[in-house]
PDB file of C-alpha atoms in Angstrom:
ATOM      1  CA  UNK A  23     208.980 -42.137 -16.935  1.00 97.00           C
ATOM      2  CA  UNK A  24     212.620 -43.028 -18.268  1.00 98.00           C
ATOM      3  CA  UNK A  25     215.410 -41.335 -16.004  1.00 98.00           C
ATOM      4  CA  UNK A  26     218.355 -40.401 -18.365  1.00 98.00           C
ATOM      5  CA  UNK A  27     221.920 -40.484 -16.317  1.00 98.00           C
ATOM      6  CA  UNK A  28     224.299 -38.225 -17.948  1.00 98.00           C
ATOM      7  CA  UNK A  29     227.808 -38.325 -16.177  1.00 97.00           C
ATOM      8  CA  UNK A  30     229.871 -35.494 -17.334  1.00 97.00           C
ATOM      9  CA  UNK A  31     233.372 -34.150 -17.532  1.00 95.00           C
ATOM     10  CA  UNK A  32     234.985 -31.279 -19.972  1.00 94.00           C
ATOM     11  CA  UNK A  33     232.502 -31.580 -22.453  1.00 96.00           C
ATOM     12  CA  UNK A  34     229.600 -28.810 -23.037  1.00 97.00           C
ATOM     13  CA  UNK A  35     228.545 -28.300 -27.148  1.00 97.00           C
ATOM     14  CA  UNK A  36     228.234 -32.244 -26.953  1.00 97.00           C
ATOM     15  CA  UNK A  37     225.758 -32.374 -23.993  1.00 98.00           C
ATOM     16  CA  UNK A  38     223.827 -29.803 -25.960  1.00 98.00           C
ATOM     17  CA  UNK A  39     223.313 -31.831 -28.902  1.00 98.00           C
ATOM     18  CA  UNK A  40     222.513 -34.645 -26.411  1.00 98.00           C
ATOM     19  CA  UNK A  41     219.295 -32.436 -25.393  1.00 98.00           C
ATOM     20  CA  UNK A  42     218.345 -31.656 -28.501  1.00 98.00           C
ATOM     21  CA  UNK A  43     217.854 -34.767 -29.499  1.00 97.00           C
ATOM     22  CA  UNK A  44     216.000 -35.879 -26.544  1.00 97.00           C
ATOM     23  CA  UNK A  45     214.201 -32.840 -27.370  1.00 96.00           C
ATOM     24  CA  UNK A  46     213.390 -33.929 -31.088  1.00 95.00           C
ATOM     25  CA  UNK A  47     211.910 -37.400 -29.716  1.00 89.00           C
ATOM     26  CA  UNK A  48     208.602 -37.310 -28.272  1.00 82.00           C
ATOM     27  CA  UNK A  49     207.959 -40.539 -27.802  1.00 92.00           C
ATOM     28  CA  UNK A  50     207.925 -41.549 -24.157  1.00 94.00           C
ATOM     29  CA  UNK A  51     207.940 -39.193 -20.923  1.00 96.00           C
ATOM     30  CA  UNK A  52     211.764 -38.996 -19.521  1.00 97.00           C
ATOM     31  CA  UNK A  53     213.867 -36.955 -17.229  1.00 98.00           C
ATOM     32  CA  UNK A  54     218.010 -35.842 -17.325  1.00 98.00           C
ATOM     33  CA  UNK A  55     219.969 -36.188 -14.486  1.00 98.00           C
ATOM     34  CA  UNK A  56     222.951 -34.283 -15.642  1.00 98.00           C
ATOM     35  CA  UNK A  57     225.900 -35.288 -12.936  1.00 98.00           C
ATOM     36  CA  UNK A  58     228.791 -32.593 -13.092  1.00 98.00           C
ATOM     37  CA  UNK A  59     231.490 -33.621 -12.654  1.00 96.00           C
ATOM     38  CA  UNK A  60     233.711 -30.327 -13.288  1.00 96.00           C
ATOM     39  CA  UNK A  61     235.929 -28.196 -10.971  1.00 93.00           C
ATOM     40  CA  UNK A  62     234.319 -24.845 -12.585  1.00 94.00           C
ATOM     41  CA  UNK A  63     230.474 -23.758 -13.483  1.00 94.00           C
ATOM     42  CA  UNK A  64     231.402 -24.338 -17.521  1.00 96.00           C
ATOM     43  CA  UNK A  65     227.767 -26.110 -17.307  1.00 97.00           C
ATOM     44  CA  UNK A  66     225.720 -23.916 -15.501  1.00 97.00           C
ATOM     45  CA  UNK A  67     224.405 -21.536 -19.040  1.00 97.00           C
ATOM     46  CA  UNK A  68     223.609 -24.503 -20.701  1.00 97.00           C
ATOM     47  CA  UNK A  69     221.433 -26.362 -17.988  1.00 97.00           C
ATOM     48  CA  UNK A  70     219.830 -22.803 -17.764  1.00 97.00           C
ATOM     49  CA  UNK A  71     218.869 -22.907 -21.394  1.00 97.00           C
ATOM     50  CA  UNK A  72     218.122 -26.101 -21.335  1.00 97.00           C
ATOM     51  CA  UNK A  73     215.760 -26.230 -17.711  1.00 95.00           C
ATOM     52  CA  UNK A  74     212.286 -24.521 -19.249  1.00 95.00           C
ATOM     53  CA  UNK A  75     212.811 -27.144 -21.964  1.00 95.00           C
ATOM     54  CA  UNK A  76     213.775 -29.997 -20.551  1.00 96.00           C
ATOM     55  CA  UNK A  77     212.930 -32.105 -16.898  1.00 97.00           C
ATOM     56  CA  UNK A  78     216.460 -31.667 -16.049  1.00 98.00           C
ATOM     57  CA  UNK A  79     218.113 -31.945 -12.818  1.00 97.00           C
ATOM     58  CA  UNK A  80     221.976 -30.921 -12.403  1.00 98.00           C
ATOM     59  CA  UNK A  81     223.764 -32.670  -9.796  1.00 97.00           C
ATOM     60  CA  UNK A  82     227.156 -31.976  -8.746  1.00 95.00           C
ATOM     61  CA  UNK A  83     229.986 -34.603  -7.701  1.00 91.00           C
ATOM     62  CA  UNK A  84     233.699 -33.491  -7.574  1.00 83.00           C
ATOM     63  CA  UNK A  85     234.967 -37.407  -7.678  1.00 86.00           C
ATOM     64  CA  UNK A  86     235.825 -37.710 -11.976  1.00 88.00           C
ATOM     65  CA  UNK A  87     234.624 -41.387 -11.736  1.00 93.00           C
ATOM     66  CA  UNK A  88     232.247 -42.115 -15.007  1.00 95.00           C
ATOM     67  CA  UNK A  89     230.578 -45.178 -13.015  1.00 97.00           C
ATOM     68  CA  UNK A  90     230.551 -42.940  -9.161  1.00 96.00           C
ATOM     69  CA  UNK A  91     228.659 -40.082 -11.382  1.00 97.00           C
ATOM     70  CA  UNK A  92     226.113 -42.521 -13.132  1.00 98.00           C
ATOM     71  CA  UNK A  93     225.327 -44.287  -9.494  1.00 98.00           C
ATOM     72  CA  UNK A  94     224.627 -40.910  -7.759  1.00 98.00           C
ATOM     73  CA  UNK A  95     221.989 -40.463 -10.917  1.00 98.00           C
ATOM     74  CA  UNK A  96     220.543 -43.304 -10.360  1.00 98.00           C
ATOM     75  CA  UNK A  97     220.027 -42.994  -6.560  1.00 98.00           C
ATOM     76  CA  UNK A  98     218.483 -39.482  -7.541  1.00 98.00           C
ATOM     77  CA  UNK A  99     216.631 -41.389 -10.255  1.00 98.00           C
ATOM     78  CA  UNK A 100     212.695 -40.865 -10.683  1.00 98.00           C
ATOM     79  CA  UNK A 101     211.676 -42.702 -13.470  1.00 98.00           C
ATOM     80  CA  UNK A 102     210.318 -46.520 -13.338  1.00 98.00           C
ATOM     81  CA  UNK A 103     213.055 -47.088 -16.083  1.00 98.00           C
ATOM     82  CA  UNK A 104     217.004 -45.764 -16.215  1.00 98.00           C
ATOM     83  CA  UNK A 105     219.557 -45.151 -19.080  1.00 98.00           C
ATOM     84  CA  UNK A 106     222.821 -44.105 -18.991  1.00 98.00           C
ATOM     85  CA  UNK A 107     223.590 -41.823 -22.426  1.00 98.00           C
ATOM     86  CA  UNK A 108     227.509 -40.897 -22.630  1.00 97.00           C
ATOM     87  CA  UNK A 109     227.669 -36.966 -22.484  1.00 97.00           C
ATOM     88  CA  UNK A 110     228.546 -37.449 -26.245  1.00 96.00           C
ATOM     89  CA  UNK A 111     226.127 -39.519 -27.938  1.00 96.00           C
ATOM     90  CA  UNK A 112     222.901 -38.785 -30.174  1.00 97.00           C
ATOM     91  CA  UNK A 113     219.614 -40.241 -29.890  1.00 97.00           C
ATOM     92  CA  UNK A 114     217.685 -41.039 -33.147  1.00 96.00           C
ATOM     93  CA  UNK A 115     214.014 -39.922 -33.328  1.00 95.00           C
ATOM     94  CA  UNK A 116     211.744 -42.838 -31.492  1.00 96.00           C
ATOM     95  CA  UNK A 117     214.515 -44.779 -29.254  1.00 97.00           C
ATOM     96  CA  UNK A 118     212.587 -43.647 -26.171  1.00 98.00           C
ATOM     97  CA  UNK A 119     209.416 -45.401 -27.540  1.00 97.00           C
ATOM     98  CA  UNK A 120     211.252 -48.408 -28.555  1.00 98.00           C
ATOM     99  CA  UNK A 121     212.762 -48.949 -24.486  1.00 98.00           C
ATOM    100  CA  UNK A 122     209.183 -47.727 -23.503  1.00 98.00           C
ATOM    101  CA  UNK A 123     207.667 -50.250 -25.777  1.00 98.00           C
ATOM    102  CA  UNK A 124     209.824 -53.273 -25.081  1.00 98.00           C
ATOM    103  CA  UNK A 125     209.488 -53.506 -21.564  1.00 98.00           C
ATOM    104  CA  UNK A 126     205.966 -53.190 -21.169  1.00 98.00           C
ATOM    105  CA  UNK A 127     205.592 -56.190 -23.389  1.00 98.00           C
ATOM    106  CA  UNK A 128     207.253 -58.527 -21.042  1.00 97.00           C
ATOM    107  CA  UNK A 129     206.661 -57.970 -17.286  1.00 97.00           C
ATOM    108  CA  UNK A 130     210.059 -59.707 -16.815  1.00 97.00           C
ATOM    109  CA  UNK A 131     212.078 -58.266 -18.450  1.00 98.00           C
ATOM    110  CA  UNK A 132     214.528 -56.484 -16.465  1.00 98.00           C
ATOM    111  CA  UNK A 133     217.729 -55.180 -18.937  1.00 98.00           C
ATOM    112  CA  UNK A 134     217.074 -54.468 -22.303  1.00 98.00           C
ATOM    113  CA  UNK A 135     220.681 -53.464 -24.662  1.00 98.00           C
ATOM    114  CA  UNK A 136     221.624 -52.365 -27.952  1.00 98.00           C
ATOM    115  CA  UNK A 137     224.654 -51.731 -30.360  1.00 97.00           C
ATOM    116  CA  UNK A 138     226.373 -48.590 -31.073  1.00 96.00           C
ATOM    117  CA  UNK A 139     225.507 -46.511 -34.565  1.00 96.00           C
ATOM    118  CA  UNK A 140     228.166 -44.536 -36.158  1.00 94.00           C
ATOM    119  CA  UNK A 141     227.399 -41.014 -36.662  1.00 92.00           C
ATOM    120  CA  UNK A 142     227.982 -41.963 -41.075  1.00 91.00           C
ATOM    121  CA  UNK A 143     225.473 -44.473 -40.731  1.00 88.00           C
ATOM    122  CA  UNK A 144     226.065 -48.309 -39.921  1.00 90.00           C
ATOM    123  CA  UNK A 145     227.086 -50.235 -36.583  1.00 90.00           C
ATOM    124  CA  UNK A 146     229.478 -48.201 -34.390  1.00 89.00           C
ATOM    125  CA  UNK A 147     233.264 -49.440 -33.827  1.00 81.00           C
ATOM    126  CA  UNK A 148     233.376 -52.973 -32.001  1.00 82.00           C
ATOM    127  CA  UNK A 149     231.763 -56.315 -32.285  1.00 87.00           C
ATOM    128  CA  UNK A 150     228.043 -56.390 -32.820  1.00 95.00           C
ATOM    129  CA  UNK A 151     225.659 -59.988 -32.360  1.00 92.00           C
ATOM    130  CA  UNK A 152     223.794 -59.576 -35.896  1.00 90.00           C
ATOM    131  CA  UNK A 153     220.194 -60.830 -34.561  1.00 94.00           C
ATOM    132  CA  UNK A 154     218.461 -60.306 -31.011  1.00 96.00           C
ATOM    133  CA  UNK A 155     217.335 -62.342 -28.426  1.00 97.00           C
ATOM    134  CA  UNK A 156     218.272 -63.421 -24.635  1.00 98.00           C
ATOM    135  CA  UNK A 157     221.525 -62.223 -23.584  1.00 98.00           C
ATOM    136  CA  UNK A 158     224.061 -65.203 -22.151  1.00 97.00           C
ATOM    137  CA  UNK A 159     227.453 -65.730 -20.691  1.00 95.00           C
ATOM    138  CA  UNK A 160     228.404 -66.357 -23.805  1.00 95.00           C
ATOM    139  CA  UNK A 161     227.160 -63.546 -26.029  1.00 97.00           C
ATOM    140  CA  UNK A 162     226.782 -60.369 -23.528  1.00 98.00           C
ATOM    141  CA  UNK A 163     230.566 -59.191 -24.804  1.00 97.00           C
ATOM    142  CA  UNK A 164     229.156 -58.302 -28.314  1.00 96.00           C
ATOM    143  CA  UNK A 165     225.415 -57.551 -27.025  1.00 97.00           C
ATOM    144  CA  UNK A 166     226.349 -54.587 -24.395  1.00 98.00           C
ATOM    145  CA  UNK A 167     227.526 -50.871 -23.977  1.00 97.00           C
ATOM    146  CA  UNK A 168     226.794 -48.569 -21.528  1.00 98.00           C
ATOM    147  CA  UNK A 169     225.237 -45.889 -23.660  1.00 98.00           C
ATOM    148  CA  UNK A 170     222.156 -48.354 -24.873  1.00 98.00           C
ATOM    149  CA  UNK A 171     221.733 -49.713 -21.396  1.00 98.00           C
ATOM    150  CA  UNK A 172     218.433 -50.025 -19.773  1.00 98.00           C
ATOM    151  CA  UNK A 173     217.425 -51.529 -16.872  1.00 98.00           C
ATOM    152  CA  UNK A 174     214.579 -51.703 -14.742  1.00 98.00           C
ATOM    153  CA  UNK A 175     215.150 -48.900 -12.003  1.00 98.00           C
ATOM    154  CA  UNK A 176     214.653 -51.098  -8.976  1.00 98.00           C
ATOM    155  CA  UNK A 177     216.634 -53.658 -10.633  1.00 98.00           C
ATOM    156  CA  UNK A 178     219.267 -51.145 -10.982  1.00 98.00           C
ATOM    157  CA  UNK A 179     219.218 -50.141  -7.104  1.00 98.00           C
ATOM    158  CA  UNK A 180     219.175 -53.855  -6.065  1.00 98.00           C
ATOM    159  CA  UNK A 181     221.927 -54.882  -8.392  1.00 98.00           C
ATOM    160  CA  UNK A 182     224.532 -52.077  -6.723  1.00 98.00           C
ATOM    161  CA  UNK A 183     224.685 -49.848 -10.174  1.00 98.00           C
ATOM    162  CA  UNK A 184     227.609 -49.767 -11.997  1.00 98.00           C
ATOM    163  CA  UNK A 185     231.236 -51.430  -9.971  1.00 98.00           C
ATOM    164  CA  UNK A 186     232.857 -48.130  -9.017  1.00 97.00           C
ATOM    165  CA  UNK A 187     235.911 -51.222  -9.462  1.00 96.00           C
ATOM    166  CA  UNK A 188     235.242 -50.415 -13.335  1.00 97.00           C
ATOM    167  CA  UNK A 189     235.451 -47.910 -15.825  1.00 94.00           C
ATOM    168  CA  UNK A 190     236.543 -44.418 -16.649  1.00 92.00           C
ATOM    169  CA  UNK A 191     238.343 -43.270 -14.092  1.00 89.00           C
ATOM    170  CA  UNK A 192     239.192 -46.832 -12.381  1.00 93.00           C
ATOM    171  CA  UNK A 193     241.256 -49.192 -12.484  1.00 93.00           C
ATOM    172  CA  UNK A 194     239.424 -51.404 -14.934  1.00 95.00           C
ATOM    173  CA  UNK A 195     238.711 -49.251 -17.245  1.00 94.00           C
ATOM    174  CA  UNK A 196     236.121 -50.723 -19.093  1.00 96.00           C
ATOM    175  CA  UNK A 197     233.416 -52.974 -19.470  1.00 97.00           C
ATOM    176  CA  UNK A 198     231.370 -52.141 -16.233  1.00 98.00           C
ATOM    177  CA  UNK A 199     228.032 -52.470 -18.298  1.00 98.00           C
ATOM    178  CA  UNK A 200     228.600 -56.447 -19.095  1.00 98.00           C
ATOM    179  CA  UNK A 201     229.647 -56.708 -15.741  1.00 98.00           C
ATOM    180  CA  UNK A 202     226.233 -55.363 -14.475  1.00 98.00           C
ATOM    181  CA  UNK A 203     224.450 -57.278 -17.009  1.00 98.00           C
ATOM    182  CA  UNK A 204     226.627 -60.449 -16.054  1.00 98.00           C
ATOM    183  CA  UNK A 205     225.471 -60.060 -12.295  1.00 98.00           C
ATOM    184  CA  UNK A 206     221.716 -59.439 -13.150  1.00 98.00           C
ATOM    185  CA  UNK A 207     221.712 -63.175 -15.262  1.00 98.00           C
ATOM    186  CA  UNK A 208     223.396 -64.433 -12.031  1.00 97.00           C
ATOM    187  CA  UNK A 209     220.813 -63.740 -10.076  1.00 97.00           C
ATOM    188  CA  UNK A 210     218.058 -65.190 -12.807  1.00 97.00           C
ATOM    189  CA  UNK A 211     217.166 -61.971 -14.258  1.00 98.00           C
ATOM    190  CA  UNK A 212     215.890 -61.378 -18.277  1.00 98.00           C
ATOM    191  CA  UNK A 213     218.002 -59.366 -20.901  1.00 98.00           C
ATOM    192  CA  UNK A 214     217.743 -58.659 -24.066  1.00 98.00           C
ATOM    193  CA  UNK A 215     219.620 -57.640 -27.113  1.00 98.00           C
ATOM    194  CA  UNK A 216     217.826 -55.386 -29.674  1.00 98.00           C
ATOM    195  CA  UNK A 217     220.001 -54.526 -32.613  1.00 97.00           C
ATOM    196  CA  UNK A 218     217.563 -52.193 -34.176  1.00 97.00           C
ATOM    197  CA  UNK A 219     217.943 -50.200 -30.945  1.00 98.00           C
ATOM    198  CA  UNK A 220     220.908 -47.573 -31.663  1.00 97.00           C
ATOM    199  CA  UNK A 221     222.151 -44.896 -30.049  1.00 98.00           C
ATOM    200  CA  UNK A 222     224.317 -42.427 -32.082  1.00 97.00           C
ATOM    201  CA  UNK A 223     228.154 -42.639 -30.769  1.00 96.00           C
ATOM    202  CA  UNK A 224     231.695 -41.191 -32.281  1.00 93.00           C
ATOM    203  CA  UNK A 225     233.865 -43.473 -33.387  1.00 86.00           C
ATOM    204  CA  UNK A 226     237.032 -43.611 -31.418  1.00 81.00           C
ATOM    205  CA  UNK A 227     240.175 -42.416 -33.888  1.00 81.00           C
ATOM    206  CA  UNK A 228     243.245 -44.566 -33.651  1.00 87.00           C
ATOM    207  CA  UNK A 229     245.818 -41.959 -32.048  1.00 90.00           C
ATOM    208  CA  UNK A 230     248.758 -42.620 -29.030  1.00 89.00           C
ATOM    209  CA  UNK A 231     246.362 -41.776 -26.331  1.00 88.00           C
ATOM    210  CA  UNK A 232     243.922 -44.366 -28.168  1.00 89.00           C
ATOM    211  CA  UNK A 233     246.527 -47.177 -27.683  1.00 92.00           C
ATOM    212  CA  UNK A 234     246.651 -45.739 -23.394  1.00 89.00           C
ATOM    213  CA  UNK A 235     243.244 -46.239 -23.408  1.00 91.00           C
ATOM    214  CA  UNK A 236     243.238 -49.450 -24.905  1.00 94.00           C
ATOM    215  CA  UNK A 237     245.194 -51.078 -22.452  1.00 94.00           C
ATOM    216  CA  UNK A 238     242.752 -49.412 -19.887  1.00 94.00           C
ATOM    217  CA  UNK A 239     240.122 -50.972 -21.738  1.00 95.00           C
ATOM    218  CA  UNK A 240     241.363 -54.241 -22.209  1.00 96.00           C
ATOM    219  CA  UNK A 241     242.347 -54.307 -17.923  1.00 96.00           C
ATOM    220  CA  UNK A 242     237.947 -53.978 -17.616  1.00 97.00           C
ATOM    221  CA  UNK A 243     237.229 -56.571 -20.230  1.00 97.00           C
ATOM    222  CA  UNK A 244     240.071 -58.854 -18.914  1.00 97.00           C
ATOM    223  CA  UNK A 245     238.731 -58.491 -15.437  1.00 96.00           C
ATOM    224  CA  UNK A 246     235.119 -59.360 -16.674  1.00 97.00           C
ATOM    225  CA  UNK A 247     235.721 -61.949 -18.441  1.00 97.00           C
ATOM    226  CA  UNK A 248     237.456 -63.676 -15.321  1.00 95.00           C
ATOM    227  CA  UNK A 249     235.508 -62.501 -12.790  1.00 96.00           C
ATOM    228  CA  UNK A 250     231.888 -64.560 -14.118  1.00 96.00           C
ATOM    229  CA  UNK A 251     233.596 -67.682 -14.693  1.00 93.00           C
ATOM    230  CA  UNK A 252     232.984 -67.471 -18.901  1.00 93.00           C
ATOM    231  CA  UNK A 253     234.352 -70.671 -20.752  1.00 93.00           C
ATOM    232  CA  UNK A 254     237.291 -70.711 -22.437  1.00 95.00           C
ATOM    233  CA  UNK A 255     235.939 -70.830 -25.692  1.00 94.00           C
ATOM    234  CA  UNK A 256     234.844 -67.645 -25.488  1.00 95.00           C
ATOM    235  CA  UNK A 257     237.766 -65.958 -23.619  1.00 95.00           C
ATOM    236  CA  UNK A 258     240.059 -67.262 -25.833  1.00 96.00           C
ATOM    237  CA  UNK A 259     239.347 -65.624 -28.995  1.00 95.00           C
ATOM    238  CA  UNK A 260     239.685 -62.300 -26.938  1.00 95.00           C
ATOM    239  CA  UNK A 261     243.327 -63.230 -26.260  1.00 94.00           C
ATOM    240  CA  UNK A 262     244.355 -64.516 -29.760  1.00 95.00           C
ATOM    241  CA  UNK A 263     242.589 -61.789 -31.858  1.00 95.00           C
ATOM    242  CA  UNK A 264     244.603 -58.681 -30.577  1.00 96.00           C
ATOM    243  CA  UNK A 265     247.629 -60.892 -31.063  1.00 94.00           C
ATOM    244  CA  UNK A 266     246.869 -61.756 -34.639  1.00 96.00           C
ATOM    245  CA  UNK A 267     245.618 -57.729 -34.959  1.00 96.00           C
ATOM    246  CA  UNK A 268     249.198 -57.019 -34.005  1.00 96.00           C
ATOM    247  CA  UNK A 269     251.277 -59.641 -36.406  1.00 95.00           C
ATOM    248  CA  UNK A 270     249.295 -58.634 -39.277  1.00 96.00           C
ATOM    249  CA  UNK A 271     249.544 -54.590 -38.740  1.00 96.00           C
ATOM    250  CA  UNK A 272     253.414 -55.064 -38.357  1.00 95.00           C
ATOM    251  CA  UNK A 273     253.899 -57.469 -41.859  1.00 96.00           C
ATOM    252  CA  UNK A 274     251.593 -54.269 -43.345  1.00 96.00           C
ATOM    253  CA  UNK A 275     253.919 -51.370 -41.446  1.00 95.00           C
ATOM    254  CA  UNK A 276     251.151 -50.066 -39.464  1.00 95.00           C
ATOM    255  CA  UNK A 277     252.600 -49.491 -36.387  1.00 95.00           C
ATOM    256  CA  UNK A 278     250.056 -47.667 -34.393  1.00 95.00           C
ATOM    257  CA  UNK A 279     247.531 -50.313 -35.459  1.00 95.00           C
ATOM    258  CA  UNK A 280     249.948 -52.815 -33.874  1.00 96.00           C
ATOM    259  CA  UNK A 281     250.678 -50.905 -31.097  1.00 96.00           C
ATOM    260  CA  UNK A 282     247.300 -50.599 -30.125  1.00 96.00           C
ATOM    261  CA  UNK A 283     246.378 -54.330 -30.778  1.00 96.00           C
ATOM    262  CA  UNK A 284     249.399 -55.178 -28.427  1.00 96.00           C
ATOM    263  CA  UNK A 285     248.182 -52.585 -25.648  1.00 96.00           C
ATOM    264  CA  UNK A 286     244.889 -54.676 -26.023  1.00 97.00           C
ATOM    265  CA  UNK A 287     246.292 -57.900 -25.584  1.00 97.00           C
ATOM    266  CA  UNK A 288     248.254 -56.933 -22.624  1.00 97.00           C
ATOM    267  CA  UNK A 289     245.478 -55.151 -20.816  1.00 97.00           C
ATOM    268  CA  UNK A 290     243.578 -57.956 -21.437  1.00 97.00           C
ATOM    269  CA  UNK A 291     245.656 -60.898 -20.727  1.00 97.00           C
ATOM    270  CA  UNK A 292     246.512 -58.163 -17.041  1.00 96.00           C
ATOM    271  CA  UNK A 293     243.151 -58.132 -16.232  1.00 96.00           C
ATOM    272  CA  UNK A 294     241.825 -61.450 -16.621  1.00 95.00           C
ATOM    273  CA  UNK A 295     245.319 -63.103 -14.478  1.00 95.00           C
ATOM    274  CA  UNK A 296     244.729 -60.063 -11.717  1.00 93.00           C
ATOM    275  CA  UNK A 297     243.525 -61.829  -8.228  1.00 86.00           C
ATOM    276  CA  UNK A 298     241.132 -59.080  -7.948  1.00 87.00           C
ATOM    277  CA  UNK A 299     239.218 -60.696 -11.176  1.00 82.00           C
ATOM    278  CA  UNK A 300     237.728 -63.423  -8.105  1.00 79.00           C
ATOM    279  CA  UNK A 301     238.019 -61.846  -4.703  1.00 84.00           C
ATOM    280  CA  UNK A 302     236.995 -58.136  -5.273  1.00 89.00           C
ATOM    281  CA  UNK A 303     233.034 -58.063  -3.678  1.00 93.00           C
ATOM    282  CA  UNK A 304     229.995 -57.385  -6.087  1.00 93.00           C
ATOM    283  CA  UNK A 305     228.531 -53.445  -4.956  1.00 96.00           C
ATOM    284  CA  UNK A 306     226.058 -53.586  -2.545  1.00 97.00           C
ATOM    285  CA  UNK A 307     222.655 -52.530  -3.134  1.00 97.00           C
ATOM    286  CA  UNK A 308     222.008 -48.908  -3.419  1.00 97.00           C
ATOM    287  CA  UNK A 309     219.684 -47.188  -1.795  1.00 96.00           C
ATOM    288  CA  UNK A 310     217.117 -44.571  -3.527  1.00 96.00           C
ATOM    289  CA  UNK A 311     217.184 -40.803  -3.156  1.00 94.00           C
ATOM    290  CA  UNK A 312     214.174 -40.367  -5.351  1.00 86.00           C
TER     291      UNK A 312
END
């Protein structure tokens, strides 16, 4: 079975068209561990709709932590497999099959990834590697996202989850899934990128509280990037980009595109010279509820 994490906050009509897309694909036994993480009961008519439908367990946590929510799923977890589906995203027909598939054709696998598909059709925003294979140091920043995520449940609990350190809701605010994936290769593990895996995702629109977030953003990537040692041919170009992004955007008079490309920089550039990026500990393994 395939344990689906869903850590929630705020949003309802989106979880529902989560379901019923996990509904529409019958292609591998899986459970929902929805984790609420809301101060009121908005939830509580839609997880009764949902229950005689669905293997769905709702789990309450009042911390509004994306990565705290996703590890109290996970502890919870049932399944020999775990995914972590943003409250927001759509699963095409047969992407249950395809995780099913993959790992029971290689024993060692233990993470399996994907890119992001835009609701018009296409890659999502962001950088995409255009053909599969073994994840590295040096290709995991355009091979992972947290919403296409699989790992190995016992993996997961040995590996700590998620870095409460990371993501929404945290300091460094992003980038918490190549940071797992980073720490599984560490310790000699298999990934894999499959871009014909997609999960449905919005595309982020480029609006003030875009360019806060992107600073957030860039903090978690800067952080990464530092933390697992990565050569500086491939931090680099995460530096320089942003900055080019931002010369360009002002010659053209876009100043919320430079804005944002500037926020980017400067999260970045934050994270990866903060002296947590080496000292602050890995997470310690977690232990299962199941």
């Amino acid at each position: 079975m395939i344990s689906l994490v869903v850590s929630t906050k705020g949003r309802v009509a989106e979880i529902g068209a989560l379901f019923d897309s996990l509904l529409a694909d019958a292609t591998a036994p899986f459970e929902v561990l929805l984790v609420d993480q809301n101060e009121d009961g908005r939830l509580d008519a839609l997880v009764e709709a949902y229950a005689p439908r669905l293997k769905l367990r709702h789990l309450r946590s009042p911390r509004a932590h994306a990565n705290a929510g996703r590890n109290l799923g996970l502890r919870h977890a049932a399944g020999d497999l775990v995914g972590f589906p943003d409250d927001d995203c759509v699963f095409p027909p047969g992407v249950l099959g395809q995780v099913r598939a993959a790992f029971e054709a290689e024993a060692t696998l233990a993470l399996l990834t994907g890119p992001a598909a835009a609701p018009q059709g296409g890659l999502g925003s962001g950088r995409w590697n255009a053909t599969g294979g073994a994840i590295t140091l040096r290709n995991v920043w355009t091979s992972v996202i947290e919403f296409n995520l699989w790992l190995r449940r016992d993996v997961a609990l040995q590996l700590g989850g998620f870095d409460e350190a990371m993501g929404p809701g945290a300091r460094f605010g992003s980038a918490e899934g190549n940071d797992l994936v980073c720490r599984a290769m560490a310790r000699g593990l298999t990934a894999r990128y499959a871009p014909e895996l997609r999960v449905v995702h919005p595309d982020k629109r480029l609006t003030p509280e875009a360019v806060a977030r992107a600073g957030r953003y860039g903090l978690g990537l800067g952080f990464a990037l530092r933390r697992h040692g990565v050569p500086a041919g491939v931090w680099a170009p995460f530096l320089y980009r942003p900055l080019a992004g931002a010369g360009v955007s002002l010659l053209r008079g876009r100043l919320l595109n430079a804005r944002y490309y500037l926020a980017t920089f400067q999260g970045r550039l934050s994270g990866f010279l903060s002296a947590d990026s080496r000292a602050l500990p890995h997470p310690a393994p977690l232990e299962s509820l199941a």
